[in-house]
Amino acid sequence: MKSTKIRLLFLAATVLGLIMMESPIILWANRVEPTVLGFPFLLAWVLFWWAFCTVVFLVAHLMNWGKPRNRTMVEESEGA
């Protein structure tokens, strides 16, 4: 049960990050004038969501996706 909730959380965070970075919502961020650390707002928007997705993928891999399903899969990959 806990694993399912964590998987859904990672999936939701991934979908949120990709939607915010690649959908027409990005047109809301298409501005030059509030600058963030010297970058135009659009570039800061894309970099933030890229970093968000990267952190989500890293945490998901370390906690959930990087674990083998069972012992036989690990033994098969070591024997090959």
mmCIF file of C-alpha atoms in Angstrom:
data_model
loop_
_atom_site.group_PDB
_atom_site.id
_atom_site.type_symbol
_atom_site.label_atom_id
_atom_site.label_comp_id
_atom_site.label_asym_id
_atom_site.label_seq_id
_atom_site.Cartn_x
_atom_site.Cartn_y
_atom_site.Cartn_z
ATOM 1 C CA MET A 1 0.000 0.000 0.000
ATOM 2 C CA LYS A 2 2.766 2.436 0.907
ATOM 3 C CA SER A 3 4.679 1.605 -2.264
ATOM 4 C CA THR A 4 1.615 2.354 -4.379
ATOM 5 C CA LYS A 5 1.146 5.755 -2.742
ATOM 6 C CA ILE A 6 4.814 6.618 -3.279
ATOM 7 C CA ARG A 7 4.628 5.546 -6.928
ATOM 8 C CA LEU A 8 1.542 7.705 -7.458
ATOM 9 C CA LEU A 9 3.271 10.645 -5.788
ATOM 10 C CA PHE A 10 6.316 10.314 -8.057
ATOM 11 C CA LEU A 11 4.100 9.909 -11.108
ATOM 12 C CA ALA A 12 2.047 12.990 -10.192
ATOM 13 C CA ALA A 13 5.174 15.073 -9.564
ATOM 14 C CA THR A 14 6.658 13.964 -12.887
ATOM 15 C CA VAL A 15 3.493 14.773 -14.813
ATOM 16 C CA LEU A 16 3.200 18.144 -13.057
ATOM 17 C CA GLY A 17 6.787 19.044 -13.928
ATOM 18 C CA LEU A 18 6.415 18.044 -17.569
ATOM 19 C CA ILE A 19 3.112 19.884 -17.922
ATOM 20 C CA MET A 20 4.527 23.056 -16.406
ATOM 21 C CA MET A 21 7.590 22.884 -18.664
ATOM 22 C CA GLU A 22 6.110 21.773 -21.993
ATOM 23 C CA SER A 23 2.465 22.823 -22.188
ATOM 24 C CA PRO A 24 0.886 26.110 -23.268
ATOM 25 C CA ILE A 25 1.071 27.135 -19.596
ATOM 26 C CA ILE A 26 4.616 28.204 -20.429
ATOM 27 C CA LEU A 27 3.109 31.169 -22.301
ATOM 28 C CA TRP A 28 2.241 32.676 -18.899
ATOM 29 C CA ALA A 29 5.968 32.737 -18.166
ATOM 30 C CA ASN A 30 6.932 34.218 -21.533
ATOM 31 C CA ARG A 31 8.158 37.511 -20.107
ATOM 32 C CA VAL A 32 11.513 39.173 -20.064
ATOM 33 C CA GLU A 33 10.936 41.577 -17.279
ATOM 34 C CA PRO A 34 10.900 40.124 -13.966
ATOM 35 C CA THR A 35 14.413 38.784 -14.019
ATOM 36 C CA VAL A 36 15.421 35.996 -11.658
ATOM 37 C CA LEU A 37 19.125 36.016 -10.768
ATOM 38 C CA GLY A 38 19.759 37.955 -13.954
ATOM 39 C CA PHE A 39 17.914 35.480 -16.187
ATOM 40 C CA PRO A 40 14.730 36.336 -18.064
ATOM 41 C CA PHE A 41 11.675 34.912 -16.348
ATOM 42 C CA LEU A 42 11.012 32.358 -19.102
ATOM 43 C CA LEU A 43 14.498 30.880 -18.779
ATOM 44 C CA ALA A 44 14.229 30.811 -14.975
ATOM 45 C CA TRP A 45 10.805 29.096 -15.307
ATOM 46 C CA VAL A 46 12.181 26.347 -17.556
ATOM 47 C CA LEU A 47 15.311 25.866 -15.445
ATOM 48 C CA PHE A 48 13.254 25.609 -12.249
ATOM 49 C CA TRP A 49 10.932 22.940 -13.663
ATOM 50 C CA TRP A 50 13.868 21.093 -15.225
ATOM 51 C CA ALA A 51 15.599 21.017 -11.824
ATOM 52 C CA PHE A 52 12.320 19.942 -10.179
ATOM 53 C CA CYS A 53 11.954 16.992 -12.577
ATOM 54 C CA THR A 54 15.606 16.052 -12.124
ATOM 55 C CA VAL A 55 15.253 15.952 -8.336
ATOM 56 C CA VAL A 56 12.009 13.953 -8.583
ATOM 57 C CA PHE A 57 13.675 11.416 -10.893
ATOM 58 C CA LEU A 58 16.697 11.131 -8.604
ATOM 59 C CA VAL A 59 14.616 10.613 -5.463
ATOM 60 C CA ALA A 60 12.300 8.182 -7.266
ATOM 61 C CA HIS A 61 15.246 6.162 -8.511
ATOM 62 C CA LEU A 62 16.883 6.015 -5.114
ATOM 63 C CA MET A 63 13.686 5.179 -3.245
ATOM 64 C CA ASN A 64 11.553 3.225 -5.640
ATOM 65 C CA TRP A 65 12.444 2.716 -9.294
ATOM 66 C CA GLY A 66 16.050 1.651 -8.782
ATOM 67 C CA LYS A 67 15.189 -1.413 -6.698
ATOM 68 C CA PRO A 68 15.057 -4.781 -8.452
ATOM 69 C CA ARG A 69 11.695 -6.504 -8.419
ATOM 70 C CA ASN A 70 12.990 -9.754 -6.992
ATOM 71 C CA ARG A 71 16.176 -11.679 -6.322
ATOM 72 C CA THR A 72 16.040 -13.771 -9.523
ATOM 73 C CA MET A 73 16.261 -10.696 -11.733
ATOM 74 C CA VAL A 74 19.461 -9.634 -9.975
ATOM 75 C CA GLU A 75 20.962 -13.133 -10.265
ATOM 76 C CA GLU A 76 20.107 -13.334 -13.984
ATOM 77 C CA SER A 77 21.716 -9.982 -14.719
ATOM 78 C CA GLU A 78 24.880 -10.932 -12.803
ATOM 79 C CA GLY A 79 25.163 -14.274 -14.598
ATOM 80 C CA ALA A 80 24.899 -12.739 -18.081
#
